[in-house]
Coordinates of N, CA, C and O in Angstrom, one line a residue:
M21 N -1.5 -5.9 -2.6 CA -1.9 -5.6 -2.7 C -2.0 -4.0 -3.1 O -1.3 -3.7 -1.9
D22 N -2.1 -3.7 -4.1 CA -1.5 -1.6 -4.0 C -2.5 -1.1 -3.5 O -3.9 -1.0 -3.2
K23 N -1.7 0.2 -2.9 CA -2.7 1.2 -2.1 C -2.3 2.8 -3.0 O -1.2 2.5 -2.3
T24 N -3.2 3.6 -3.3 CA -3.3 4.4 -3.9 C -3.9 5.8 -2.9 O -5.4 5.2 -2.4
V25 N -3.7 6.7 -3.2 CA -4.8 8.1 -3.6 C -5.1 8.5 -4.9 O -4.2 8.7 -6.0
L26 N -6.0 9.1 -5.2 CA -7.1 9.8 -6.4 C -7.5 10.3 -5.5 O -8.3 10.8 -5.2
A27 N -6.8 12.1 -6.4 CA -7.7 13.5 -6.0 C -7.6 14.0 -6.7 O -7.6 14.0 -7.8
Y28 N -9.3 14.8 -6.8 CA -9.9 15.5 -7.1 C -10.0 16.5 -6.9 O -10.6 17.3 -6.0
I29 N -8.8 18.0 -7.5 CA -9.2 19.6 -7.0 C -9.5 20.2 -7.4 O -9.8 20.7 -8.9
K30 N -10.4 21.1 -6.7 CA -11.3 22.4 -7.0 C -11.0 23.4 -6.5 O -10.4 23.5 -5.7
K31 N -11.1 24.4 -7.8 CA -10.5 25.8 -6.8 C -11.3 26.6 -9.0 O -11.2 26.5 -9.2
D32 N -12.0 27.5 -7.5 CA -12.6 28.6 -8.8 C -13.3 27.9 -10.0 O -13.3 27.8 -10.7
D33 N -14.5 27.1 -9.0 CA -15.2 26.2 -10.2 C -15.1 25.5 -11.0 O -15.2 24.8 -12.2
K34 N -13.2 25.2 -10.4 CA -12.9 24.7 -11.6 C -12.3 23.1 -11.3 O -12.0 23.4 -10.3
Y35 N -11.9 21.5 -12.2 CA -11.2 20.4 -11.9 C -9.7 20.5 -12.5 O -9.9 19.8 -13.5
L36 N -9.1 19.7 -11.3 CA -7.5 19.4 -12.8 C -7.6 18.5 -12.2 O -7.4 17.1 -11.6
M37 N -6.9 18.1 -13.3 CA -7.1 17.0 -14.4 C -5.4 16.2 -15.1 O -5.0 17.5 -15.5
L38 N -5.0 15.5 -15.2 CA -3.6 15.3 -15.6 C -3.8 14.6 -16.8 O -4.4 12.9 -17.0
F39 N -3.6 14.7 -18.4 CA -3.6 13.5 -19.2 C -2.2 12.9 -19.6 O -1.1 13.4 -19.8
R40 N -2.5 11.8 -19.3 CA -1.0 11.0 -19.0 C -0.7 10.7 -20.9 O -1.0 9.7 -21.6
N41 N 0.5 11.4 -21.0 CA 0.7 11.2 -22.2 C 2.2 11.0 -22.0 O 3.1 11.1 -23.4
K42 N 3.1 11.0 -21.2 CA 4.5 11.5 -21.0 C 5.7 10.1 -20.7 O 6.7 10.0 -21.2
K43 N 5.2 9.2 -20.3 CA 5.5 7.9 -19.6 C 5.4 6.6 -21.2 O 4.8 6.7 -21.2
K44 N 6.3 6.2 -21.0 CA 6.6 5.1 -22.6 C 5.7 4.0 -22.2 O 4.9 3.9 -22.5
V45 N 6.1 3.7 -20.6 CA 4.9 2.5 -20.5 C 3.7 3.1 -19.5 O 4.5 3.9 -18.0
D46 N 2.6 3.1 -18.9 CA 2.0 4.1 -19.0 C 0.2 3.0 -19.1 O 0.0 2.9 -20.0
I47 N -0.4 2.7 -17.9 CA -1.6 1.7 -17.9 C -3.0 3.2 -17.6 O -3.6 2.4 -18.9
N48 N -2.4 4.2 -18.1 CA -3.4 5.6 -17.9 C -3.1 6.2 -19.3 O -4.0 7.2 -19.6
K49 N -1.7 5.2 -20.3 CA -1.9 6.5 -21.5 C -2.8 6.7 -22.1 O -3.7 6.1 -22.4
G50 N -3.1 8.3 -22.5 CA -3.5 8.4 -23.2 C -5.2 8.7 -22.3 O -6.2 9.1 -22.7
K51 N -5.1 9.2 -21.1 CA -6.6 9.3 -20.4 C -6.3 10.2 -19.1 O -5.4 10.7 -18.9
W52 N -7.4 10.7 -19.3 CA -7.5 11.9 -18.1 C -7.9 11.4 -16.6 O -8.8 11.1 -17.0
I53 N -7.2 11.7 -16.2 CA -7.1 11.0 -14.4 C -7.0 11.9 -13.6 O -6.6 12.9 -13.9
G54 N -7.2 11.9 -12.1 CA -7.3 12.8 -10.9 C -5.8 12.7 -10.9 O -5.1 11.6 -11.3
I55 N -5.1 13.4 -9.8 CA -3.8 13.5 -8.9 C -3.5 12.6 -7.8 O -4.8 12.5 -7.4
G56 N -2.6 11.5 -8.4 CA -2.4 10.7 -6.9 C -1.2 9.8 -8.1 O -0.5 9.8 -8.4
G57 N -1.3 8.9 -6.8 CA -0.2 7.8 -7.0 C -0.3 6.7 -5.7 O -1.1 6.9 -4.5
H58 N 0.7 5.9 -6.1 CA 0.7 5.5 -4.3 C 1.7 5.4 -3.1 O 2.6 6.5 -2.6
I59 N 0.8 5.0 -2.4 CA 1.2 5.0 -0.8 C 2.4 4.3 -0.2 O 2.5 3.6 -0.4
E60 N 3.2 5.3 0.0 CA 4.5 4.5 -0.1 C 4.6 3.8 1.5 O 3.9 4.2 2.7
K61 N 5.6 3.0 1.9 CA 5.6 2.0 2.9 C 5.9 3.4 4.0 O 6.3 3.8 4.0
D62 N 5.6 2.5 5.1 CA 5.4 3.5 6.5 C 4.6 5.2 6.6 O 5.2 6.1 7.3
E63 N 3.5 5.0 5.1 CA 3.1 6.7 5.6 C 1.7 6.5 5.2 O 1.1 5.5 4.6
S64 N 1.2 7.5 5.7 CA -0.5 7.6 6.1 C -1.1 7.7 4.7 O -0.2 8.6 3.9
K65 N -2.6 7.4 4.1 CA -2.8 8.1 2.8 C -3.2 9.2 3.3 O -2.9 9.7 1.3
E66 N -3.3 10.1 4.0 CA -3.5 11.8 3.8 C -1.8 12.3 3.5 O -1.7 13.0 3.0
Q67 N 0.0 11.7 3.6 CA 1.0 12.3 3.7 C 0.9 11.5 2.6 O 1.5 12.7 2.0
A68 N 0.6 10.6 1.5 CA 0.7 10.2 0.2 C 0.0 11.2 -0.5 O -0.2 11.7 -1.3
L69 N -1.6 11.7 0.3 CA -2.1 12.8 -0.5 C -1.9 13.9 -1.3 O -1.1 14.6 -2.0
V70 N -0.8 14.4 0.3 CA 0.0 16.0 0.0 C 1.0 15.7 -0.6 O 1.6 16.7 -0.9
R71 N 1.7 14.7 -0.5 CA 3.5 14.6 -1.2 C 2.8 14.6 -3.0 O 3.8 14.5 -3.8
E72 N 2.1 12.9 -3.3 CA 1.6 13.0 -4.3 C 1.0 14.8 -5.2 O 1.5 14.6 -6.4
I73 N 0.6 15.4 -4.2 CA -0.1 16.6 -5.0 C 1.0 17.2 -5.0 O 1.0 18.3 -6.8
K74 N 1.7 17.4 -4.6 CA 2.4 18.6 -4.2 C 4.2 18.1 -5.1 O 4.4 19.2 -5.9
E75 N 4.2 16.6 -6.0 CA 5.2 16.2 -6.3 C 4.7 16.2 -8.6 O 5.2 16.8 -9.0
E76 N 3.4 16.3 -8.2 CA 2.8 16.2 -9.5 C 2.4 17.9 -9.8 O 2.2 17.4 -10.9
T77 N 2.2 18.6 -9.3 CA 1.5 19.5 -9.3 C 1.9 21.1 -8.7 O 2.6 22.1 -9.4
G78 N 2.5 21.1 -7.7 CA 3.7 21.8 -7.1 C 2.7 22.8 -6.0 O 2.9 24.0 -5.4
L79 N 1.6 22.2 -6.0 CA 0.6 22.8 -5.1 C 0.4 22.5 -3.5 O 1.0 21.5 -3.7
D80 N 0.9 23.0 -2.8 CA 0.1 22.5 -1.7 C -0.9 22.1 -0.9 O -2.5 23.8 -0.9
V81 N -1.2 21.0 -0.2 CA -2.6 21.4 0.4 C -3.6 22.2 0.9 O -2.1 21.8 2.7
L82 N -4.4 22.5 1.5 CA -4.7 23.2 2.7 C -6.1 22.7 3.0 O -6.3 23.0 4.2
H83 N -6.7 21.8 2.3 CA -8.3 21.2 3.1 C -9.0 20.0 2.0 O -8.8 20.3 0.7
Y84 N -9.2 19.4 2.6 CA -9.3 18.0 1.7 C -10.9 16.9 2.5 O -10.5 17.4 4.0
V85 N -11.0 17.1 1.9 CA -12.2 15.5 2.4 C -12.0 14.3 1.5 O -12.0 13.8 0.7
Y86 N -11.9 13.5 2.8 CA -12.2 11.9 2.1 C -13.4 11.2 2.0 O -14.4 11.5 2.8
R87 N -13.5 11.0 0.6 CA -14.8 11.0 0.1 C -15.1 9.0 0.0 O -16.2 8.9 -0.6
G88 N -14.4 8.7 -0.5 CA -14.2 7.1 -1.1 C -13.2 6.3 -1.2 O -12.1 6.8 -0.7
E89 N -13.4 5.2 -1.7 CA -12.2 4.1 -1.4 C -13.5 3.3 -2.8 O -14.1 3.0 -2.7
L90 N -12.3 2.7 -4.2 CA -12.2 2.4 -4.9 C -11.5 1.4 -4.9 O -10.5 0.6 -4.5
L91 N -12.3 -0.8 -4.8 CA -11.6 -1.7 -5.7 C -11.7 -1.9 -6.8 O -12.7 -1.8 -7.8
F92 N -10.3 -1.0 -8.2 CA -10.0 -1.2 -9.1 C -8.9 -2.6 -9.6 O -8.3 -2.9 -8.7
V93 N -9.9 -3.5 -10.0 CA -9.7 -5.0 -10.6 C -9.5 -4.6 -11.9 O -10.2 -4.4 -12.7
N94 N -8.6 -5.2 -12.8 CA -8.2 -5.1 -13.9 C -7.1 -6.7 -14.4 O -5.9 -6.5 -13.9
N95 N -7.7 -7.8 -14.9 CA -7.7 -9.0 -14.7 C -6.6 -9.8 -13.2 O -7.2 -9.6 -12.4
D96 N -5.5 -9.6 -13.2 CA -5.3 -10.0 -12.2 C -4.3 -9.3 -10.9 O -4.2 -9.5 -10.2
F97 N -4.8 -7.7 -11.2 CA -4.0 -6.7 -10.9 C -5.0 -6.0 -10.3 O -6.5 -5.5 -10.7
E98 N -4.9 -6.1 -8.4 CA -5.7 -5.1 -7.5 C -5.5 -3.7 -7.1 O -4.3 -3.9 -6.8
E99 N -6.2 -2.8 -6.6 CA -5.9 -1.6 -6.3 C -6.9 -1.2 -5.5 O -7.8 -1.6 -6.0
I100 N -6.5 -0.6 -4.3 CA -7.6 0.0 -3.8 C -7.2 1.9 -3.6 O -6.2 2.3 -3.5
M101 N -8.3 2.3 -3.9 CA -7.8 3.9 -4.3 C -8.7 4.1 -3.2 O -10.1 4.3 -3.4
H102 N -8.1 4.8 -2.3 CA -8.5 6.6 -1.8 C -8.8 7.2 -2.4 O -7.9 8.1 -2.7
L103 N -9.5 7.6 -2.6 CA -10.3 8.8 -3.1 C -10.9 10.5 -2.6 O -11.6 10.4 -1.1
Y104 N -10.2 11.7 -2.7 CA -10.0 12.5 -1.7 C -10.7 13.5 -2.9 O -10.3 14.3 -4.0
L105 N -11.5 14.7 -2.2 CA -12.1 15.8 -2.8 C -10.7 17.7 -2.6 O -10.8 17.1 -1.0
V106 N -10.2 17.9 -3.1 CA -9.2 18.4 -2.0 C -9.6 19.8 -3.0 O -9.3 19.9 -3.7
D107 N -10.0 20.6 -1.9 CA -11.1 21.9 -2.7 C -9.6 23.2 -1.5 O -10.7 24.3 -1.1
G108 N -9.0 22.5 -1.3 CA -8.1 24.2 -0.8 C -6.7 23.7 -1.1 O -6.1 22.9 -0.6
V109 N -6.1 24.3 -2.0 CA -4.9 24.6 -2.5 C -4.2 25.9 -2.1 O -4.6 26.5 -2.8
K110 N -2.7 26.3 -2.4 CA -1.7 27.8 -3.1 C -0.8 26.8 -2.8 O -0.4 26.2 -3.6
G111 N -0.3 28.1 -4.1 CA 0.9 27.9 -5.2 C 0.6 27.3 -6.6 O -1.1 28.2 -7.1
S112 N 1.8 27.7 -7.6 CA 1.1 27.3 -8.5 C 1.7 26.1 -8.8 O 2.8 25.3 -9.0
L113 N 0.8 25.7 -10.7 CA 1.4 24.8 -11.3 C 2.8 24.4 -11.7 O 3.1 25.3 -12.1
I114 N 3.2 23.3 -11.9 CA 4.1 23.2 -12.6 C 4.2 22.6 -13.8 O 3.3 21.6 -13.9
E115 N 5.5 21.7 -14.2 CA 5.4 20.8 -15.3 C 5.5 19.6 -14.1 O 6.1 19.1 -14.1
C116 N 4.4 18.5 -15.2 CA 4.4 17.6 -14.7 C 5.0 16.6 -15.4 O 4.9 16.2 -16.5
D117 N 6.0 15.2 -15.0 CA 6.4 14.9 -15.8 C 5.7 12.9 -16.2 O 6.4 12.7 -16.7
E118 N 4.0 13.5 -15.4 CA 3.9 12.1 -16.0 C 2.7 12.4 -17.5 O 2.3 11.8 -17.8
G119 N 2.4 14.2 -17.1 CA 1.7 14.0 -18.3 C 1.5 15.7 -18.4 O 1.8 16.3 -17.2
E120 N 0.5 16.1 -18.9 CA 0.2 17.8 -19.2 C -1.3 17.8 -18.2 O -2.6 17.2 -17.8
L121 N -1.1 18.8 -17.1 CA -1.8 19.3 -16.4 C -3.5 20.4 -16.7 O -2.8 21.0 -17.4
A122 N -4.7 19.7 -16.5 CA -5.4 21.1 -17.2 C -6.3 21.7 -16.1 O -6.8 20.6 -15.5
W123 N -7.1 22.8 -16.2 CA -8.6 22.8 -15.7 C -9.2 22.7 -16.1 O -9.2 23.3 -17.5
F124 N -10.4 21.8 -15.7 CA -11.9 21.9 -16.2 C -13.6 22.4 -15.5 O -13.1 22.1 -14.1
K125 N -14.1 22.7 -16.0 CA -15.4 23.0 -15.4 C -16.1 22.0 -15.3 O -15.3 20.6 -15.9
K126 N -16.5 21.5 -14.4 CA -17.7 20.3 -13.7 C -18.1 19.7 -15.0 O -18.2 18.3 -15.2
E127 N -19.0 20.6 -16.0 CA -19.7 19.6 -16.9 C -18.8 19.4 -18.5 O -19.3 18.2 -19.2
E128 N -17.9 20.1 -18.3 CA -16.4 19.6 -19.1 C -15.9 17.9 -19.2 O -15.1 17.4 -19.6
L129 N -16.1 17.6 -17.6 CA -15.3 16.5 -16.8 C -15.5 15.0 -17.6 O -14.6 14.0 -17.9
M130 N -16.9 14.9 -17.6 CA -17.8 14.1 -18.7 C -17.5 14.1 -20.2 O -17.1 12.5 -19.8
K131 N -16.4 14.4 -20.6 CA -16.1 14.5 -22.0 C -14.8 13.8 -21.7 O -14.5 14.1 -23.4
L132 N -14.1 14.2 -20.7 CA -13.1 13.6 -21.0 C -12.8 12.0 -21.3 O -13.1 11.2 -21.1
N133 N -11.7 11.7 -22.1 CA -11.2 10.4 -21.8 C -10.8 9.5 -21.3 O -9.8 9.8 -20.9
M134 N -11.9 8.7 -20.3 CA -11.1 8.1 -19.1 C -11.4 6.9 -18.9 O -12.1 6.5 -20.3
W135 N -10.9 6.5 -17.7 CA -11.4 5.2 -18.0 C -13.1 4.6 -17.2 O -13.3 5.9 -16.7
E136 N -13.7 3.9 -18.3 CA -15.0 3.8 -18.1 C -15.3 4.1 -16.6 O -16.5 4.1 -16.3
G137 N -15.1 3.2 -15.5 CA -15.4 3.1 -13.9 C -15.4 4.7 -13.6 O -16.0 5.1 -12.6
D138 N -14.5 5.7 -14.3 CA -14.5 7.1 -13.7 C -15.6 7.4 -13.9 O -16.6 8.3 -13.3
Y139 N -16.2 7.2 -15.1 CA -18.0 8.2 -15.3 C -19.1 7.4 -14.4 O -19.7 8.0 -14.6
K140 N -18.5 6.4 -13.4 CA -19.5 5.8 -12.8 C -19.0 6.3 -11.1 O -20.3 6.8 -10.7
F141 N -18.2 7.1 -10.8 CA -18.0 6.8 -9.6 C -18.1 8.8 -9.2 O -17.9 9.3 -9.2
L142 N -16.9 9.7 -10.9 CA -17.3 10.6 -10.7 C -18.5 11.5 -10.6 O -18.1 12.6 -9.7
P143 N -19.3 11.2 -10.6 CA -20.9 12.1 -11.0 C -20.8 11.9 -9.1 O -21.8 12.3 -8.4
L144 N -20.8 10.9 -8.4 CA -21.3 10.6 -7.3 C -19.7 11.7 -5.9 O -20.6 12.3 -5.6
L145 N -19.0 11.3 -6.5 CA -17.6 12.9 -5.8 C -18.5 14.1 -6.4 O -18.0 14.7 -5.3
L146 N -18.2 14.2 -7.5 CA -18.9 15.9 -7.7 C -20.3 16.5 -7.7 O -20.5 17.5 -6.9
N147 N -21.2 15.3 -7.3 CA -22.7 16.0 -7.3 C -23.3 15.5 -5.7 O -24.5 15.6 -5.0
T148 N -22.7 14.7 -4.8 CA -23.6 13.8 -3.1 C -22.1 14.0 -2.5 O -21.3 14.7 -2.9
E149 N -22.4 13.3 -1.2 CA -21.6 13.6 -0.2 C -21.5 12.4 0.5 O -21.0 12.5 1.5
D150 N -21.8 11.6 -0.5 CA -22.4 10.1 0.1 C -20.5 9.6 0.2 O -19.7 10.4 -0.9
F151 N -20.7 8.8 1.6 CA -18.9 8.0 0.7 C -19.8 7.5 -0.1 O -19.9 6.4 -0.4
I152 N -18.3 7.2 -1.4 CA -18.6 6.0 -2.4 C -17.3 5.0 -1.8 O -16.4 4.9 -1.1
C153 N -18.1 3.8 -2.3 CA -17.3 2.2 -1.6 C -18.1 1.6 -2.9 O -18.5 0.5 -3.0
L154 N -17.2 1.4 -4.1 CA -17.5 0.7 -5.3 C -16.0 0.1 -5.8 O -15.4 0.5 -5.2
E155 N -16.7 -0.7 -6.2 CA -16.1 -2.2 -6.6 C -15.3 -2.1 -8.4 O -16.9 -2.1 -8.7
L156 N -14.5 -1.3 -9.5 CA -14.5 -1.3 -10.5 C -13.9 -2.5 -11.3 O -13.0 -2.6 -11.2
R157 N -14.4 -3.2 -11.8 CA -14.1 -4.9 -12.4 C -13.7 -4.6 -13.9 O -15.0 -4.3 -14.8
Y158 N -12.5 -4.9 -14.3 CA -12.3 -4.7 -15.6 C -11.9 -6.3 -15.8 O -10.9 -6.5 -15.5
S159 N -11.8 -6.4 -17.4 CA -11.1 -7.5 -17.6 C -10.5 -6.5 -19.1 O -11.4 -6.4 -20.3
D160 N -9.1 -7.1 -19.3 CA -8.6 -6.4 -20.5 C -8.9 -5.1 -20.7 O -9.1 -4.8 -22.0
D161 N -8.9 -4.4 -19.6 CA -9.5 -2.6 -19.9 C -10.7 -2.4 -19.9 O -10.3 -1.1 -20.2
Q162 N -11.5 -2.8 -20.3 CA -12.8 -3.0 -20.4 C -13.3 -2.9 -19.2 O -13.6 -4.7 -18.3
L163 N -14.2 -2.3 -19.1 CA -15.1 -2.2 -17.5 C -16.1 -3.8 -18.0 O -17.7 -2.8 -18.9
V164 N -16.6 -4.2 -17.1 CA -17.3 -5.5 -16.9 C -18.3 -5.4 -15.8 O -19.6 -6.4 -16.1
E165 N -18.1 -5.0 -14.9 CA -18.7 -5.0 -13.6 C -18.7 -3.7 -12.3 O -17.3 -3.6 -12.5
V166 N -19.5 -3.1 -12.3 CA -19.5 -2.0 -10.9 C -20.3 -2.4 -9.8 O -21.6 -2.7 -9.7
K167 N -19.8 -2.5 -8.3 CA -20.8 -3.0 -7.3 C -20.3 -2.2 -6.1 O -19.3 -1.8 -6.3
K168 N -21.6 -2.0 -5.6 CA -21.2 -1.5 -4.2 C -20.6 -1.9 -3.5 O -21.0 -3.4 -3.7
M169 N -19.5 -2.1 -2.5 CA -18.7 -2.6 -1.6 C -19.5 -2.2 0.2 O -19.8 -1.0 0.0
E170 N -19.5 -3.5 0.6 CA -19.0 -2.5 2.2 C -18.2 -2.0 2.4 O -17.3 -2.7 2.4
Q171 N -18.5 -1.0 3.3 CA -17.3 0.1 4.1 C -17.0 -0.6 4.7 O -16.0 0.0 5.9
D172 N -16.1 -2.1 4.7 CA -15.1 -2.5 5.5 C -13.8 -2.8 5.3 O -13.2 -3.3 5.5
I173 N -13.4 -1.8 4.1 CA -11.6 -1.8 3.7 C -11.1 -0.9 4.0 O -10.1 -0.6 4.4
R174 N -12.5 0.4 4.7 CA -11.3 1.8 5.3 C -10.3 1.1 6.3 O -10.3 0.2 7.1
N175 N -9.2 1.7 6.0 CA -8.2 1.8 6.8 C -7.5 2.4 6.7 O -7.0 3.6 6.1

């Protein structure tokens, strides 16, 4: 099973999002997503978080909060996403080779074209302090089930 990190970076009351439009083959093509990617072999999820943010944005992470785990299932594909809120960064944005980076106010986020499941967990991430533990089950890219998970997949 794939393991990834997914970060929502907050700065000056805005959140950094990535519009995936540069890769020819991309499951996220045409969607706005948070910043993140795969956890490499012999890498902790925190190391992956810092590395992915630096690679995709050019920003250095100063402070983050581990906010949850999402089990993303799409047909036969399964992925555990470790969810973070990053509220301390420094540096300047670089051009991302995966898409276009843009800052949005909190109230603008829910108007973006995202995965259906993102509309389920993002309000929890932005408006509560709860640890989020959800399974997002898709069939052919359509959300068919959202359910709370036991918090036993943390690692």
